[in-house]
XYZ file of C-alpha atoms in Angstrom:
91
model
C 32.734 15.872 14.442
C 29.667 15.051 16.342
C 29.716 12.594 19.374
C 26.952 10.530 17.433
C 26.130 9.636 14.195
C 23.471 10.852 12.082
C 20.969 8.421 13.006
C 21.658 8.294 16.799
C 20.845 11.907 16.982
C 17.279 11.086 15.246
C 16.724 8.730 17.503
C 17.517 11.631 20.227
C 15.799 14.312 18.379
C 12.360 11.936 18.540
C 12.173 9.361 21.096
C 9.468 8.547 19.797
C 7.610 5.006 22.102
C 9.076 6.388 24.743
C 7.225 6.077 28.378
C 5.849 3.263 30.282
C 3.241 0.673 29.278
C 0.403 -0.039 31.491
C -0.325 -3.907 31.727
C 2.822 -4.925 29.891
C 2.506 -8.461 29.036
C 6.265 -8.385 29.534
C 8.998 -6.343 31.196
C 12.803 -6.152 30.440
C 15.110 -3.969 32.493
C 19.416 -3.586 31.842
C 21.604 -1.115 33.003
C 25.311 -0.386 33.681
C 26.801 0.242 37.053
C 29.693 2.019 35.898
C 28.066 4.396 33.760
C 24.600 4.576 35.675
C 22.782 3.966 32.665
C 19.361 2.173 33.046
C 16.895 1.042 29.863
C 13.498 -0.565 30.781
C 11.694 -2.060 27.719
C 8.129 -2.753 27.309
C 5.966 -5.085 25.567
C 2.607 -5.796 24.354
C 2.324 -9.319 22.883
C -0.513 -11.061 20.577
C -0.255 -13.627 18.047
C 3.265 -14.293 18.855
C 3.885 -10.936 17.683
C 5.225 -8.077 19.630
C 2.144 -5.598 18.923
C 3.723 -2.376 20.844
C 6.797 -1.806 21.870
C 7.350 1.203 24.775
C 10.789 2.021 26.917
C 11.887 4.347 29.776
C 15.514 5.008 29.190
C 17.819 7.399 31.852
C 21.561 8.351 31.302
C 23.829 8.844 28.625
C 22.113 9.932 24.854
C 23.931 7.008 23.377
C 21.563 4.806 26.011
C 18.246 6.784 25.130
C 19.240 6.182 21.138
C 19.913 2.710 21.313
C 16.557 1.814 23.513
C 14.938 4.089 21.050
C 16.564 2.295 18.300
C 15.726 -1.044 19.614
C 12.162 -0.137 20.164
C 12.071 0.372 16.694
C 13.330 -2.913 15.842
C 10.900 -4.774 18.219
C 7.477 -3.569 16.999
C 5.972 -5.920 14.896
C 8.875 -8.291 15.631
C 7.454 -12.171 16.377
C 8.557 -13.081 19.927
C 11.381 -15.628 18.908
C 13.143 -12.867 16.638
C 12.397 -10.130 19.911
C 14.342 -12.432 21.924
C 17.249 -12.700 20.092
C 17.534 -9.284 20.041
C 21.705 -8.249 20.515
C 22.164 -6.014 23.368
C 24.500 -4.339 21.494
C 22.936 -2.230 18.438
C 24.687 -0.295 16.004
C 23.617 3.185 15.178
């Protein structure tokens, strides 16, 4: 069996948004000391929308799937829903 399912290994096979954002209107960095994992999200907002959604993500492929995933989940997203956001996604 695979060490991730279906749909984190699309996320891994096309990270797609990944890469920074120049003039981010906001910034969000987490990471994990114990694994060495870091995720950096980026954010363009208008309208109380978020309009674009970027991240930089280093360490395991289940943290470069789940920024990838949330990424996903953000674009488009208004900014009260983006906030609320669980740090914890399933894939």
């Amino acid at each position: 069996m695979p060490p991730y399912t279906p749909e984190a290994m699309r996320h891994l096979a096309a990270p797609v948004g990944a890469g920074a954002m120049e003039d981010a209107d906001a910034v969000g960095e987490s990471g994990s000391t114990s694994c060495g994992d870091l995720v950096r999200v980026f954010l363009r907002l208008s309208g109380g929308r978020v309009r674009e959604a970027r991240f930089q993500a280093l360490g395991c492929g289940a943290a470069m799937a789940a920024a990838r995933a949330a990424r996903a989940r953000l674009g488009g997203a208004p900014v009260p829903e983006a906030v609320r956001l669980p740090a914890a996604i399933p894939l």
